[in-house]
PDB file of C-alpha atoms in Angstrom:
ATOM      1  CA  MET A 103       3.405  17.340 -52.919  1.00  0.00           C
ATOM      2  CA  SER A 104       2.630  17.186 -49.199  1.00  0.00           C
ATOM      3  CA  MET A 105       4.833  15.169 -46.888  1.00  0.00           C
ATOM      4  CA  PRO A 106       3.157  12.297 -44.978  1.00  0.00           C
ATOM      5  CA  PHE A 107       2.608  12.884 -41.277  1.00  0.00           C
ATOM      6  CA  TYR A 108       5.222  10.961 -39.278  1.00  0.00           C
ATOM      7  CA  VAL A 109       5.364  10.032 -35.591  1.00  0.00           C
ATOM      8  CA  SER A 110       8.351   8.092 -34.293  1.00  0.00           C
ATOM      9  CA  PRO A 111       7.636   4.676 -32.726  1.00  0.00           C
ATOM     10  CA  GLU A 112       9.055   5.903 -29.414  1.00  0.00           C
ATOM     11  CA  GLN A 113       6.678   8.877 -29.329  1.00  0.00           C
ATOM     12  CA  LEU A 114       3.737   6.721 -30.378  1.00  0.00           C
ATOM     13  CA  MET A 115       4.340   4.221 -27.557  1.00  0.00           C
ATOM     14  CA  LYS A 116       4.838   7.036 -25.057  1.00  0.00           C
ATOM     15  CA  ASP A 117       1.562   8.682 -26.061  1.00  0.00           C
ATOM     16  CA  ARG A 118      -0.308   5.390 -25.749  1.00  0.00           C
ATOM     17  CA  ALA A 119       1.225   4.718 -22.337  1.00  0.00           C
ATOM     18  CA  ASP A 120       0.364   8.213 -21.070  1.00  0.00           C
ATOM     19  CA  TYR A 121      -3.195   7.837 -22.335  1.00  0.00           C
ATOM     20  CA  ALA A 122      -3.656   4.489 -20.589  1.00  0.00           C
ATOM     21  CA  ARG A 123      -2.073   5.634 -17.314  1.00  0.00           C
ATOM     22  CA  LYS A 124      -4.304   8.712 -17.110  1.00  0.00           C
ATOM     23  CA  GLY A 125      -7.428   6.633 -17.672  1.00  0.00           C
ATOM     24  CA  ILE A 126      -6.451   4.092 -15.002  1.00  0.00           C
ATOM     25  CA  ALA A 127      -5.502   6.775 -12.449  1.00  0.00           C
ATOM     26  CA  ARG A 128      -8.991   8.301 -12.640  1.00  0.00           C
ATOM     27  CA  GLY A 129     -10.549   5.163 -11.127  1.00  0.00           C
ATOM     28  CA  ARG A 130     -10.827   4.207  -7.472  1.00  0.00           C
ATOM     29  CA  SER A 131      -8.009   2.056  -6.136  1.00  0.00           C
ATOM     30  CA  VAL A 132      -8.158  -1.700  -5.559  1.00  0.00           C
ATOM     31  CA  VAL A 133      -6.114  -3.206  -2.721  1.00  0.00           C
ATOM     32  CA  VAL A 134      -5.025  -6.859  -2.678  1.00  0.00           C
ATOM     33  CA  LEU A 135      -3.484  -8.197   0.537  1.00  0.00           C
ATOM     34  CA  ALA A 136      -2.318 -11.634   1.630  1.00  0.00           C
ATOM     35  CA  TYR A 137      -3.491 -12.757   5.079  1.00  0.00           C
ATOM     36  CA  ASP A 138      -2.955 -15.879   7.185  1.00  0.00           C
ATOM     37  CA  ASP A 139      -5.673 -17.974   5.507  1.00  0.00           C
ATOM     38  CA  GLY A 140      -5.638 -16.577   1.981  1.00  0.00           C
ATOM     39  CA  ILE A 141      -5.783 -13.415  -0.118  1.00  0.00           C
ATOM     40  CA  ALA A 142      -8.175 -10.473   0.424  1.00  0.00           C
ATOM     41  CA  PHE A 143      -9.443  -7.939  -2.130  1.00  0.00           C
ATOM     42  CA  ALA A 144     -10.999  -4.576  -1.261  1.00  0.00           C
ATOM     43  CA  THR A 145     -12.135  -1.509  -3.159  1.00  0.00           C
ATOM     44  CA  GLU A 146     -14.571   1.357  -2.743  1.00  0.00           C
ATOM     45  CA  ASN A 147     -17.507   0.398  -4.973  1.00  0.00           C
ATOM     46  CA  PRO A 148     -21.103   1.342  -4.117  1.00  0.00           C
ATOM     47  CA  SER A 149     -22.483  -0.754  -7.001  1.00  0.00           C
ATOM     48  CA  ARG A 150     -23.802  -4.182  -6.092  1.00  0.00           C
ATOM     49  CA  ALA A 151     -23.870  -5.342  -9.722  1.00  0.00           C
ATOM     50  CA  LEU A 152     -20.750  -3.943 -11.435  1.00  0.00           C
ATOM     51  CA  HIS A 153     -17.930  -5.827  -9.757  1.00  0.00           C
ATOM     52  CA  LYS A 154     -14.228  -5.053  -9.865  1.00  0.00           C
ATOM     53  CA  VAL A 155     -13.351  -8.323  -8.120  1.00  0.00           C
ATOM     54  CA  SER A 156     -14.581 -11.679  -9.427  1.00  0.00           C
ATOM     55  CA  GLU A 157     -13.995 -15.416  -9.340  1.00  0.00           C
ATOM     56  CA  ILE A 158     -12.270 -16.965 -12.341  1.00  0.00           C
ATOM     57  CA  TYR A 159     -11.860 -20.601 -11.279  1.00  0.00           C
ATOM     58  CA  ASP A 160     -11.644 -22.862  -8.231  1.00  0.00           C
ATOM     59  CA  ARG A 161      -8.826 -21.028  -6.439  1.00  0.00           C
ATOM     60  CA  ILE A 162      -8.240 -18.100  -8.803  1.00  0.00           C
ATOM     61  CA  ALA A 163      -9.656 -14.561  -8.625  1.00  0.00           C
ATOM     62  CA  PHE A 164      -9.464 -11.467 -10.801  1.00  0.00           C
ATOM     63  CA  ALA A 165      -9.384  -7.790  -9.812  1.00  0.00           C
ATOM     64  CA  ALA A 166      -9.248  -4.777 -12.114  1.00  0.00           C
ATOM     65  CA  VAL A 167      -9.263  -1.001 -12.351  1.00  0.00           C
ATOM     66  CA  GLY A 168      -9.937   1.191 -15.376  1.00  0.00           C
ATOM     67  CA  LYS A 169     -12.745   1.073 -17.935  1.00  0.00           C
ATOM     68  CA  TYR A 170     -15.414  -1.384 -16.834  1.00  0.00           C
ATOM     69  CA  ASN A 171     -16.433  -2.592 -20.289  1.00  0.00           C
ATOM     70  CA  GLU A 172     -12.809  -3.354 -21.191  1.00  0.00           C
ATOM     71  CA  PHE A 173     -11.868  -5.303 -18.075  1.00  0.00           C
ATOM     72  CA  GLU A 174     -15.231  -7.093 -18.042  1.00  0.00           C
ATOM     73  CA  ASN A 175     -14.473  -8.449 -21.517  1.00  0.00           C
ATOM     74  CA  LEU A 176     -11.118  -9.654 -20.215  1.00  0.00           C
ATOM     75  CA  ARG A 177     -12.765 -11.295 -17.202  1.00  0.00           C
ATOM     76  CA  VAL A 178     -15.205 -13.205 -19.403  1.00  0.00           C
ATOM     77  CA  ALA A 179     -12.350 -14.303 -21.676  1.00  0.00           C
ATOM     78  CA  GLY A 180     -10.444 -15.508 -18.597  1.00  0.00           C
ATOM     79  CA  VAL A 181     -13.397 -17.582 -17.396  1.00  0.00           C
ATOM     80  CA  ARG A 182     -13.695 -19.180 -20.843  1.00  0.00           C
ATOM     81  CA  TYR A 183      -9.957 -19.898 -20.945  1.00  0.00           C
ATOM     82  CA  ALA A 184     -10.083 -21.529 -17.496  1.00  0.00           C
ATOM     83  CA  ASP A 185     -13.199 -23.591 -18.218  1.00  0.00           C
ATOM     84  CA  LEU A 186     -11.854 -24.847 -21.550  1.00  0.00           C
ATOM     85  CA  ARG A 187      -8.439 -25.750 -20.133  1.00  0.00           C
ATOM     86  CA  GLY A 188      -9.941 -27.453 -17.081  1.00  0.00           C
ATOM     87  CA  TYR A 189     -12.349 -29.425 -19.250  1.00  0.00           C
ATOM     88  CA  SER A 190      -9.751 -30.406 -21.866  1.00  0.00           C
ATOM     89  CA  TYR A 191      -7.004 -31.400 -19.436  1.00  0.00           C
ATOM     90  CA  ASP A 192      -7.439 -31.294 -15.666  1.00  0.00           C
ATOM     91  CA  ARG A 193      -8.693 -28.730 -13.163  1.00  0.00           C
ATOM     92  CA  ARG A 194      -5.206 -28.616 -11.657  1.00  0.00           C
ATOM     93  CA  ASP A 195      -3.843 -27.432 -15.007  1.00  0.00           C
ATOM     94  CA  VAL A 196      -5.680 -24.124 -14.624  1.00  0.00           C
ATOM     95  CA  THR A 197      -3.211 -21.791 -12.910  1.00  0.00           C
ATOM     96  CA  ALA A 198      -2.907 -18.074 -12.256  1.00  0.00           C
ATOM     97  CA  ARG A 199       0.419 -18.054 -14.095  1.00  0.00           C
ATOM     98  CA  GLY A 200      -1.143 -19.509 -17.231  1.00  0.00           C
ATOM     99  CA  LEU A 201      -4.019 -17.058 -17.081  1.00  0.00           C
ATOM    100  CA  ALA A 202      -1.653 -14.126 -16.493  1.00  0.00           C
ATOM    101  CA  ASN A 203       0.379 -15.131 -19.552  1.00  0.00           C
ATOM    102  CA  ALA A 204      -2.787 -15.263 -21.676  1.00  0.00           C
ATOM    103  CA  TYR A 205      -3.837 -11.807 -20.476  1.00  0.00           C
ATOM    104  CA  ALA A 206      -0.328 -10.450 -21.084  1.00  0.00           C
ATOM    105  CA  GLN A 207      -0.447 -11.560 -24.717  1.00  0.00           C
ATOM    106  CA  THR A 208      -3.837  -9.903 -25.240  1.00  0.00           C
ATOM    107  CA  LEU A 209      -2.868  -6.635 -23.541  1.00  0.00           C
ATOM    108  CA  GLY A 210       0.497  -6.489 -25.313  1.00  0.00           C
ATOM    109  CA  THR A 211      -1.026  -7.126 -28.729  1.00  0.00           C
ATOM    110  CA  VAL A 212      -3.649  -4.422 -28.292  1.00  0.00           C
ATOM    111  CA  PHE A 213      -1.075  -1.942 -26.984  1.00  0.00           C
ATOM    112  CA  THR A 214       1.274  -2.379 -29.942  1.00  0.00           C
ATOM    113  CA  THR A 215      -1.163  -2.847 -32.819  1.00  0.00           C
ATOM    114  CA  GLU A 216      -4.371  -0.960 -32.012  1.00  0.00           C
ATOM    115  CA  SER A 217      -4.818   2.810 -32.139  1.00  0.00           C
ATOM    116  CA  LYS A 218      -6.081   2.907 -28.525  1.00  0.00           C
ATOM    117  CA  PRO A 219      -4.660   0.792 -25.682  1.00  0.00           C
ATOM    118  CA  LEU A 220      -6.881  -0.864 -23.105  1.00  0.00           C
ATOM    119  CA  GLU A 221      -7.285   1.434 -20.096  1.00  0.00           C
ATOM    120  CA  VAL A 222      -7.041  -1.381 -17.566  1.00  0.00           C
ATOM    121  CA  GLU A 223      -4.764  -2.785 -14.919  1.00  0.00           C
ATOM    122  CA  LEU A 224      -5.336  -6.308 -13.611  1.00  0.00           C
ATOM    123  CA  VAL A 225      -4.449  -8.625 -10.774  1.00  0.00           C
ATOM    124  CA  VAL A 226      -4.732 -12.400 -11.141  1.00  0.00           C
ATOM    125  CA  ALA A 227      -4.326 -14.220  -7.826  1.00  0.00           C
ATOM    126  CA  GLU A 228      -4.286 -17.892  -6.871  1.00  0.00           C
ATOM    127  CA  VAL A 229      -4.428 -19.150  -3.306  1.00  0.00           C
ATOM    128  CA  GLY A 230      -2.252 -22.156  -2.506  1.00  0.00           C
ATOM    129  CA  ASP A 231      -2.276 -24.756   0.237  1.00  0.00           C
ATOM    130  CA  THR A 232       0.204 -22.653   2.215  1.00  0.00           C
ATOM    131  CA  PRO A 233       1.008 -18.913   2.255  1.00  0.00           C
ATOM    132  CA  ASP A 234       4.314 -19.596   0.497  1.00  0.00           C
ATOM    133  CA  SER A 235       2.460 -21.081  -2.479  1.00  0.00           C
ATOM    134  CA  ASP A 236       0.095 -18.113  -2.995  1.00  0.00           C
ATOM    135  CA  GLN A 237       0.533 -16.351  -6.350  1.00  0.00           C
ATOM    136  CA  ILE A 238      -0.312 -12.718  -7.148  1.00  0.00           C
ATOM    137  CA  TYR A 239       0.363 -11.334 -10.639  1.00  0.00           C
ATOM    138  CA  ARG A 240      -0.101  -7.714 -11.638  1.00  0.00           C
ATOM    139  CA  LEU A 241      -0.645  -6.924 -15.323  1.00  0.00           C
ATOM    140  CA  SER A 242      -0.255  -3.472 -16.843  1.00  0.00           C
ATOM    141  CA  TYR A 243      -1.987  -1.961 -19.867  1.00  0.00           C
ATOM    142  CA  ASP A 244       1.006  -2.825 -22.086  1.00  0.00           C
ATOM    143  CA  GLY A 245       1.062  -6.521 -21.179  1.00  0.00           C
ATOM    144  CA  SER A 246       3.935  -6.401 -18.702  1.00  0.00           C
ATOM    145  CA  VAL A 247       3.593  -8.867 -15.812  1.00  0.00           C
ATOM    146  CA  THR A 248       4.907  -8.497 -12.267  1.00  0.00           C
ATOM    147  CA  ASP A 249       5.011 -11.294  -9.704  1.00  0.00           C
ATOM    148  CA  GLU A 250       3.967  -9.469  -6.527  1.00  0.00           C
ATOM    149  CA  GLN A 251       4.691 -10.556  -2.970  1.00  0.00           C
ATOM    150  CA  GLY A 252       2.210  -9.900  -0.182  1.00  0.00           C
ATOM    151  CA  PHE A 253       0.174  -6.976  -1.484  1.00  0.00           C
ATOM    152  CA  VAL A 254      -0.742  -4.886  -4.516  1.00  0.00           C
ATOM    153  CA  VAL A 255      -2.403  -1.491  -5.015  1.00  0.00           C
ATOM    154  CA  MET A 256      -3.840  -0.493  -8.406  1.00  0.00           C
ATOM    155  CA  GLY A 257      -5.490   2.666  -9.728  1.00  0.00           C
ATOM    156  CA  GLY A 258      -5.964   6.091  -8.145  1.00  0.00           C
ATOM    157  CA  GLN A 259      -3.069   7.144  -5.924  1.00  0.00           C
ATOM    158  CA  SER A 260      -1.506   3.688  -6.146  1.00  0.00           C
ATOM    159  CA  GLU A 261       2.125   4.635  -5.455  1.00  0.00           C
ATOM    160  CA  ARG A 262       1.321   6.662  -2.343  1.00  0.00           C
ATOM    161  CA  LEU A 263      -1.110   4.047  -1.022  1.00  0.00           C
ATOM    162  CA  ARG A 264       1.417   1.309  -1.630  1.00  0.00           C
ATOM    163  CA  GLU A 265       3.950   3.112   0.556  1.00  0.00           C
ATOM    164  CA  GLU A 266       1.378   3.368   3.334  1.00  0.00           C
ATOM    165  CA  ILE A 267       0.592  -0.351   3.161  1.00  0.00           C
ATOM    166  CA  ALA A 268       4.292  -1.272   3.043  1.00  0.00           C
ATOM    167  CA  GLY A 269       4.761   0.414   6.409  1.00  0.00           C
ATOM    168  CA  SER A 270       1.941  -1.502   8.094  1.00  0.00           C
ATOM    169  CA  TRP A 271       1.484  -4.898   6.409  1.00  0.00           C
ATOM    170  CA  THR A 272       3.263  -7.990   7.734  1.00  0.00           C
ATOM    171  CA  PRO A 273       2.957 -11.651   6.680  1.00  0.00           C
ATOM    172  CA  GLY A 274       0.476 -13.761   8.652  1.00  0.00           C
ATOM    173  CA  MET A 275      -1.915 -10.961   9.598  1.00  0.00           C
ATOM    174  CA  PRO A 276      -5.510 -12.108  10.324  1.00  0.00           C
ATOM    175  CA  LEU A 277      -8.323 -11.210   7.949  1.00  0.00           C
ATOM    176  CA  ALA A 278      -9.844  -8.521  10.183  1.00  0.00           C
ATOM    177  CA  ALA A 279      -6.475  -6.756  10.444  1.00  0.00           C
ATOM    178  CA  VAL A 280      -5.769  -6.698   6.697  1.00  0.00           C
ATOM    179  CA  LEU A 281      -9.301  -5.461   5.944  1.00  0.00           C
ATOM    180  CA  ASP A 282      -8.917  -2.706   8.518  1.00  0.00           C
ATOM    181  CA  LEU A 283      -5.621  -1.708   6.856  1.00  0.00           C
ATOM    182  CA  ALA A 284      -7.161  -1.848   3.368  1.00  0.00           C
ATOM    183  CA  VAL A 285     -10.147   0.333   4.293  1.00  0.00           C
ATOM    184  CA  ARG A 286      -7.944   2.846   6.104  1.00  0.00           C
ATOM    185  CA  VAL A 287      -5.669   3.124   3.062  1.00  0.00           C
ATOM    186  CA  LEU A 288      -8.593   3.424   0.622  1.00  0.00           C
ATOM    187  CA  GLY A 289      -9.881   6.366   2.641  1.00  0.00           C
ATOM    188  CA  ALA A 290      -6.559   8.222   2.456  1.00  0.00           C
ATOM    189  CA  PRO A 291      -6.877  11.984   1.765  1.00  0.00           C
ATOM    190  CA  PRO A 292      -5.673  13.435  -1.555  1.00  0.00           C
ATOM    191  CA  GLU A 293      -1.970  14.177  -1.826  1.00  0.00           C
ATOM    192  CA  GLY A 294      -1.127  17.343   0.059  1.00  0.00           C
ATOM    193  CA  ALA A 295      -4.307  17.263   2.180  1.00  0.00           C
ATOM    194  CA  ASP A 296      -4.337  17.037   5.961  1.00  0.00           C
ATOM    195  CA  GLU A 297      -4.495  13.634   7.637  1.00  0.00           C
ATOM    196  CA  ASP A 298      -7.714  14.758   9.343  1.00  0.00           C
ATOM    197  CA  ASP A 299      -9.385  14.608   5.922  1.00  0.00           C
ATOM    198  CA  ARG A 300      -9.040  10.803   5.799  1.00  0.00           C
ATOM    199  CA  ARG A 301     -12.456   9.287   5.034  1.00  0.00           C
ATOM    200  CA  VAL A 302     -14.102   6.426   6.911  1.00  0.00           C
ATOM    201  CA  ILE A 303     -15.696   4.279   4.198  1.00  0.00           C
ATOM    202  CA  PRO A 304     -18.804   2.421   5.424  1.00  0.00           C
ATOM    203  CA  ALA A 305     -19.193  -1.293   4.718  1.00  0.00           C
ATOM    204  CA  ALA A 306     -22.093  -0.615   2.348  1.00  0.00           C
ATOM    205  CA  GLN A 307     -19.744   1.339   0.052  1.00  0.00           C
ATOM    206  CA  LEU A 308     -17.136  -1.407  -0.137  1.00  0.00           C
ATOM    207  CA  GLU A 309     -16.618  -4.411  -2.387  1.00  0.00           C
ATOM    208  CA  VAL A 310     -14.687  -7.057  -0.463  1.00  0.00           C
ATOM    209  CA  ALA A 311     -13.869 -10.650  -1.366  1.00  0.00           C
ATOM    210  CA  VAL A 312     -11.390 -13.326  -0.300  1.00  0.00           C
ATOM    211  CA  LEU A 313      -9.682 -16.414  -1.610  1.00  0.00           C
ATOM    212  CA  ASP A 314      -9.931 -18.599   1.499  1.00  0.00           C
ATOM    213  CA  ARG A 315      -7.533 -21.559   1.471  1.00  0.00           C
ATOM    214  CA  THR A 316      -9.599 -23.338   4.170  1.00  0.00           C
ATOM    215  CA  ARG A 317     -12.634 -23.711   1.862  1.00  0.00           C
ATOM    216  CA  PRO A 318     -12.998 -26.930  -0.174  1.00  0.00           C
ATOM    217  CA  ARG A 319     -12.213 -26.528  -3.902  1.00  0.00           C
ATOM    218  CA  ARG A 320     -13.928 -23.169  -4.592  1.00  0.00           C
ATOM    219  CA  ALA A 321     -11.978 -20.715  -2.447  1.00  0.00           C
ATOM    220  CA  PHE A 322     -13.635 -17.462  -3.617  1.00  0.00           C
ATOM    221  CA  ARG A 323     -16.128 -15.786  -1.284  1.00  0.00           C
ATOM    222  CA  ARG A 324     -17.661 -12.317  -1.231  1.00  0.00           C
ATOM    223  CA  LEU A 325     -17.942 -10.596   2.153  1.00  0.00           C
ATOM    224  CA  THR A 326     -21.096  -8.511   2.497  1.00  0.00           C
ATOM    225  CA  GLY A 327     -23.703  -7.432   5.022  1.00  0.00           C
ATOM    226  CA  PRO A 328     -23.308  -8.353   8.712  1.00  0.00           C
ATOM    227  CA  VAL A 329     -20.228 -10.528   8.054  1.00  0.00           C
ATOM    228  CA  LEU A 330     -18.273  -7.613   6.570  1.00  0.00           C
ATOM    229  CA  THR A 331     -19.572  -5.146   9.155  1.00  0.00           C
ATOM    230  CA  GLU A 332     -18.412  -7.416  11.971  1.00  0.00           C
ATOM    231  CA  LEU A 333     -14.958  -7.852  10.425  1.00  0.00           C
ATOM    232  CA  LEU A 334     -14.638  -4.068  10.131  1.00  0.00           C
ATOM    233  CA  GLY A 335     -15.508  -3.570  13.772  1.00  0.00           C
ATOM    234  CA  GLY A 336     -19.097  -2.472  13.205  1.00  0.00           C
ATOM    235  CA  GLN A 337     -18.363   0.580  11.062  1.00  0.00           C
TER     236      GLN A 337
END
């Protein structure tokens, strides 16, 4: 009689976590930075149709790294959640915290019950009336939620890029300054390479969006073409 194959729960969770982390690290990084009038999102993405950053609701945006089909399904589910809650109750009842909790339940359930975890990492951000009321939540593949302050880096060399941003970012920076910092960090050379290998990413290869607190109701806006080029100093 053959013995059944056994894997301890600890080893099973570790294998799932390693699998998800490797998949997420293969993608290009996304940088989220607070600035004086809102929250900015930037990533290297030459596609004009397959977005990593999207609007969810009036003052809420979504950014993701990992497998596109998986985080796109989550984005669509988030839009449906927001629309239904806003319609059933009030538009003010749709919050980034509520959406982050809904995503956390989905990610956590898949991680613990399915054979393959979702290879995604998410940011849900909401711009408030003042910088102190801005909310940025980072969600991992296992459903864990972190309330971030000021900036977030996901995917790729996230830990190293985060250290670089931490040394340069300060509260109240203008939009042009935070975008310049984001693009410089996204072009960082691979670990161990010379600083001279840092890439200059042209505006056409970038996906950039903002949650602008000065806009009425719908705060989300994509920055493209001449507007983005001018903000980046003509690069």
